[in-house]
Tab-separated table of C-alpha atoms in Angstrom:
chain	number	residue	atom	x	y	z
U	1	MET	CA	-51.655	57.408	-85.898
U	2	SER	CA	-49.131	57.389	-88.753
U	3	ARG	CA	-48.765	59.341	-91.956
U	4	TRP	CA	-48.561	57.698	-95.378
U	5	VAL	CA	-48.190	58.787	-99.012
U	6	ILE	CA	-49.338	57.377	-102.372
U	7	VAL	CA	-46.185	56.497	-104.337
U	8	GLY	CA	-47.666	54.723	-107.365
U	9	GLU	CA	-48.099	56.272	-110.800
U	10	LYS	CA	-51.896	55.888	-110.810
U	11	LYS	CA	-54.764	56.889	-108.568
U	12	VAL	CA	-55.646	54.490	-105.750
U	13	ARG	CA	-59.307	53.739	-105.033
U	14	LEU	CA	-60.591	54.024	-101.463
U	15	LEU	CA	-62.353	50.976	-100.001
U	16	HIS	CA	-65.480	50.684	-97.841
U	17	ALA	CA	-63.940	47.732	-95.986
U	18	ALA	CA	-60.641	45.861	-95.599
U	19	GLU	CA	-61.272	43.727	-98.648
U	20	LEU	CA	-60.799	43.983	-102.385
U	21	GLY	CA	-63.956	44.545	-104.339
U	22	SER	CA	-65.360	47.116	-101.898
U	23	GLU	CA	-64.176	50.128	-103.886
U	24	THR	CA	-65.765	53.546	-103.441
U	25	GLU	CA	-66.080	56.225	-106.103
U	26	GLU	CA	-63.287	58.265	-104.516
U	27	SER	CA	-59.537	57.837	-104.955
U	28	PHE	CA	-56.191	59.274	-103.853
U	29	ARG	CA	-53.919	60.750	-106.530
U	30	PRO	CA	-50.150	60.033	-106.690
U	31	GLY	CA	-48.296	62.042	-104.043
U	32	LYS	CA	-51.351	62.339	-101.778
U	33	GLU	CA	-50.508	62.232	-98.055
U	34	PHE	CA	-53.021	60.792	-95.583
U	35	GLU	CA	-53.391	59.744	-91.965
U	36	VAL	CA	-53.751	56.098	-90.953
U	37	VAL	CA	-55.271	55.096	-87.620
U	38	GLU	CA	-54.885	51.335	-87.990
U	39	GLU	CA	-53.087	48.784	-90.154
U	40	VAL	CA	-55.145	45.663	-90.829
U	41	LEU	CA	-53.655	42.431	-92.202
U	42	VAL	CA	-55.987	40.237	-94.228
U	43	GLY	CA	-54.204	37.214	-95.672
U	44	ASP	CA	-51.117	38.464	-97.501
U	45	ARG	CA	-52.399	42.027	-97.878
U	46	LYS	CA	-52.252	45.059	-95.614
U	47	PHE	CA	-55.142	47.517	-95.468
U	48	LEU	CA	-54.767	51.009	-94.017
U	49	ARG	CA	-57.780	52.359	-92.122
U	50	LEU	CA	-58.389	56.079	-92.491
U	51	PRO	CA	-59.880	58.315	-89.759
U	52	ASP	CA	-63.268	58.250	-91.540
U	53	GLY	CA	-63.394	54.420	-91.495
U	54	ARG	CA	-62.522	53.814	-95.123
U	55	PHE	CA	-59.444	51.856	-96.223
U	56	VAL	CA	-56.531	51.993	-98.641
U	57	CYS	CA	-54.743	48.836	-99.780
U	58	GLU	CA	-50.977	49.117	-99.375
U	59	ARG	CA	-50.333	47.198	-102.601
U	60	SER	CA	-51.809	47.200	-106.085
U	61	ARG	CA	-54.994	45.203	-106.507
U	62	LYS	CA	-53.704	43.616	-109.734
U	63	GLU	CA	-49.984	43.328	-108.881
U	64	ILE	CA	-49.481	42.218	-105.292
U	65	ASN	CA	-45.730	42.905	-105.404
U	66	LYS	CA	-46.246	46.532	-106.436
U	67	VAL	CA	-46.369	48.933	-103.458
U	68	VAL	CA	-48.674	51.929	-103.978
U	69	ALA	CA	-48.578	53.453	-100.467
U	70	LYS	CA	-45.611	53.999	-98.122
U	71	ARG	CA	-45.298	55.192	-94.541
U	72	LEU	CA	-43.577	58.549	-94.094
U	73	VAL	CA	-40.526	58.353	-91.826
U	74	ASP	CA	-39.331	61.659	-90.326
U	75	GLY	CA	-41.255	63.562	-92.971
U	76	THR	CA	-39.981	61.597	-95.970
U	77	PRO	CA	-40.953	58.200	-97.391
U	78	ASN	CA	-38.587	55.310	-96.775
U	79	GLN	CA	-36.942	55.283	-100.213
U	80	PRO	CA	-33.395	55.045	-101.658
U	81	PHE	CA	-33.075	58.534	-103.181
U	82	ALA	CA	-30.750	61.280	-101.975
U	83	VAL	CA	-30.046	64.919	-102.809
U	84	GLY	CA	-27.585	65.157	-105.714
U	85	GLN	CA	-28.450	61.717	-107.045
U	86	LYS	CA	-28.903	61.200	-110.794
U	87	VAL	CA	-32.365	59.829	-111.554
U	88	VAL	CA	-34.684	58.974	-114.431
U	89	ILE	CA	-38.264	60.262	-114.504
U	90	LYS	CA	-40.359	57.439	-115.950
U	91	GLN	CA	-43.378	58.440	-118.036
U	92	LYS	CA	-45.657	56.444	-120.314
U	93	THR	CA	-44.200	57.709	-123.594
U	94	LYS	CA	-40.743	58.992	-122.613
U	95	SER	CA	-38.101	59.277	-119.906
U	96	ARG	CA	-36.218	62.299	-118.610
U	97	HIS	CA	-32.856	62.399	-116.859
U	98	GLY	CA	-32.304	64.774	-113.973
U	99	THR	CA	-30.766	65.426	-110.575
U	100	VAL	CA	-32.528	65.357	-107.199
U	101	VAL	CA	-32.179	68.771	-105.554
U	102	LYS	CA	-34.640	68.352	-102.685
U	103	LEU	CA	-36.600	65.573	-100.959
U	104	ASN	CA	-40.129	66.454	-99.895
U	105	PRO	CA	-42.571	64.221	-97.982
U	106	SER	CA	-44.437	63.007	-101.051
U	107	LYS	CA	-42.326	64.151	-104.009
U	108	ALA	CA	-38.755	64.905	-104.989
U	109	LEU	CA	-37.709	68.173	-106.597
U	110	VAL	CA	-35.786	67.130	-109.713
U	111	GLU	CA	-33.778	69.467	-111.920
U	112	VAL	CA	-33.861	68.590	-115.627
U	113	SER	CA	-31.859	70.174	-118.456
U	114	GLU	CA	-34.126	70.928	-121.413
U	115	GLY	CA	-33.187	72.999	-124.436
U	116	GLY	CA	-30.110	74.357	-122.723
U	117	GLN	CA	-32.091	75.486	-119.685
U	118	ASN	CA	-32.492	73.906	-116.261
U	119	ARG	CA	-36.062	73.318	-115.119
U	120	SER	CA	-37.325	71.883	-111.853
U	121	TYR	CA	-40.216	69.454	-111.439
U	122	HIS	CA	-41.932	67.993	-108.371
U	123	VAL	CA	-42.027	64.260	-109.140
U	124	PRO	CA	-43.780	61.491	-107.118
U	125	TYR	CA	-41.268	58.933	-105.848
U	126	GLY	CA	-43.080	56.172	-107.712
U	127	MET	CA	-42.063	57.750	-111.036
U	128	LEU	CA	-38.331	57.853	-110.208
U	129	SER	CA	-35.599	55.283	-110.706
U	130	LYS	CA	-31.822	55.427	-110.291
U	131	GLU	CA	-29.945	56.501	-113.403
U	132	GLU	CA	-27.418	53.663	-112.976
U	133	GLN	CA	-30.169	51.105	-113.619
U	134	ALA	CA	-31.178	52.757	-116.899
U	135	ALA	CA	-27.516	53.083	-117.935
U	136	GLU	CA	-26.871	49.376	-117.318
U	137	THR	CA	-29.844	48.449	-119.500
U	138	SER	CA	-28.661	50.759	-122.274
U	139	GLN	CA	-25.101	49.396	-122.164
U	140	ALA	CA	-26.378	45.834	-122.339
U	141	LYS	CA	-28.180	46.669	-125.606
U	142	ALA	CA	-25.289	48.627	-127.143
U	143	ARG	CA	-23.076	46.689	-129.531
U	144	PRO	CA	-19.322	47.319	-129.173
U	145	LYS	CA	-17.532	48.612	-132.241
U	146	ALA	CA	-15.360	46.046	-133.949
U	147	LYS	CA	-11.634	46.262	-133.198
U	148	VAL	CA	-9.188	45.480	-135.965
U	149	LYS	CA	-5.945	43.695	-135.162
U	150	PRO	CA	-2.738	44.821	-136.979
U	151	SER	CA	-2.551	41.508	-138.850
U	152	ALA	CA	-6.164	41.915	-139.979
U	153	LYS	CA	-5.435	45.457	-141.218
U	154	LYS	CA	-2.641	44.139	-143.432
U	155	ALA	CA	-4.865	41.408	-144.852
U	156	LEU	CA	-7.582	43.986	-145.430
U	157	SER	CA	-5.189	46.194	-147.400
U	158	ASN	CA	-4.086	43.246	-149.571
U	159	LEU	CA	-7.663	42.231	-150.282
U	160	ARG	CA	-8.618	45.769	-151.316
U	161	MET	CA	-5.640	46.028	-153.639
U	162	ALA	CA	-6.585	42.720	-155.246
U	163	SER	CA	-10.157	43.868	-155.794
U	164	GLU	CA	-8.992	47.135	-157.387
U	165	ASP	CA	-6.708	45.278	-159.819
U	166	GLU	CA	-9.502	43.025	-161.040
U	167	GLU	CA	-11.977	44.117	-163.696
U	168	SER	CA	-15.643	43.417	-163.377
U	169	GLU	CA	-16.988	40.515	-165.450
U	170	PRO	CA	-20.586	39.987	-166.538
U	171	SER	CA	-22.520	37.656	-164.298
U	172	SER	CA	-26.026	36.226	-164.250
U	173	ASP	CA	-26.210	36.718	-160.460
U	174	ASP	CA	-28.188	39.738	-159.361
U	175	ASP	CA	-26.558	42.329	-157.107
U	176	GLU	CA	-28.162	41.059	-153.917
U	177	LYS	CA	-26.849	37.523	-154.352
U	178	ALA	CA	-23.426	38.849	-155.284
U	179	TYR	CA	-23.429	41.129	-152.243
U	180	ARG	CA	-24.313	38.226	-149.940
U	181	ARG	CA	-21.605	36.023	-151.465
U	182	GLY	CA	-19.054	38.814	-151.166
U	183	TRP	CA	-19.964	39.425	-147.524
U	184	ASP	CA	-19.544	35.723	-146.715
U	185	GLN	CA	-16.197	35.562	-148.498
U	186	VAL	CA	-14.788	38.614	-146.712
U	187	PHE	CA	-15.961	37.503	-143.290
U	188	ALA	CA	-14.550	34.002	-143.849
U	189	ALA	CA	-11.216	35.536	-144.857
U	190	PHE	CA	-11.006	37.598	-141.667
U	191	SER	CA	-12.739	35.326	-139.164
U	192	SER	CA	-9.413	33.812	-138.111
U	193	TYR	CA	-8.393	37.265	-136.833
U	194	GLY	CA	-11.297	37.245	-134.363
U	195	VAL	CA	-13.165	40.185	-135.917
U	196	HIS	CA	-16.812	40.976	-135.171
U	197	PRO	CA	-19.371	40.493	-138.027
U	198	SER	CA	-19.851	44.287	-138.059
U	199	PHE	CA	-16.239	44.536	-139.319
U	200	VAL	CA	-17.373	43.765	-142.880
U	201	GLY	CA	-19.926	46.569	-143.091
U	202	GLU	CA	-17.601	49.073	-141.424
U	203	HIS	CA	-14.653	48.506	-143.807
U	204	PHE	CA	-16.255	47.536	-147.137
U	205	ASP	CA	-18.931	49.468	-148.986
U	206	HIS	CA	-21.833	47.865	-150.814
U	207	LYS	CA	-20.241	48.071	-154.263
U	208	ASP	CA	-17.008	46.415	-153.055
U	209	LEU	CA	-18.926	43.440	-151.690
U	210	ILE	CA	-20.980	43.054	-154.870
U	211	PHE	CA	-17.768	43.086	-156.938
U	212	MET	CA	-16.108	40.538	-154.683
U	213	GLY	CA	-19.170	38.326	-154.830
U	214	ARG	CA	-18.817	38.086	-158.568
U	215	LYS	CA	-15.225	36.875	-158.259
U	216	ASP	CA	-13.686	33.677	-156.978
U	217	TYR	CA	-10.937	34.413	-154.418
């Protein structure tokens, strides 16, 4: 006999037999520990027979690659978390960052800083992920701030001085068209310095670009 735990985020239905479609009205909640007397393989699925004769499918009925039940090894599930590790608690509408302070058989005790206070939560392993994974995703989405080379700074200064010396002239173009033309002209002037497109918005305000768009440089 072995001991298992539900690690998914949802309840798992019990089965009358070792086959999908034989669901009972009862289910195991996330974090529920249970005894297994036999492991039955049917095709590419494993069914766990309980002492009362009912079964639990090791993997999700809809997603075969998603594990919903794990065997407990030496009192803890075979998972990659450790005490002191930074983790992310995944919820439907939000995520929380915390630190694992204790590993229990079915859940981890995670300390989370909220409103300047530290609070502890017992979280099922299926709701946890390593913080490094979330950080990598966030960094991939973040756009680096444009860096300005010394030669580009000098050209920028000259262009600003030229724009300040010029007086505005009436034009039939509306502001939006002038702004677009000014943006294109500035970016073209600095593209040879290898600047990022965000350089224009960071160093020229809206009025400057409209003014430049109404001039021929």
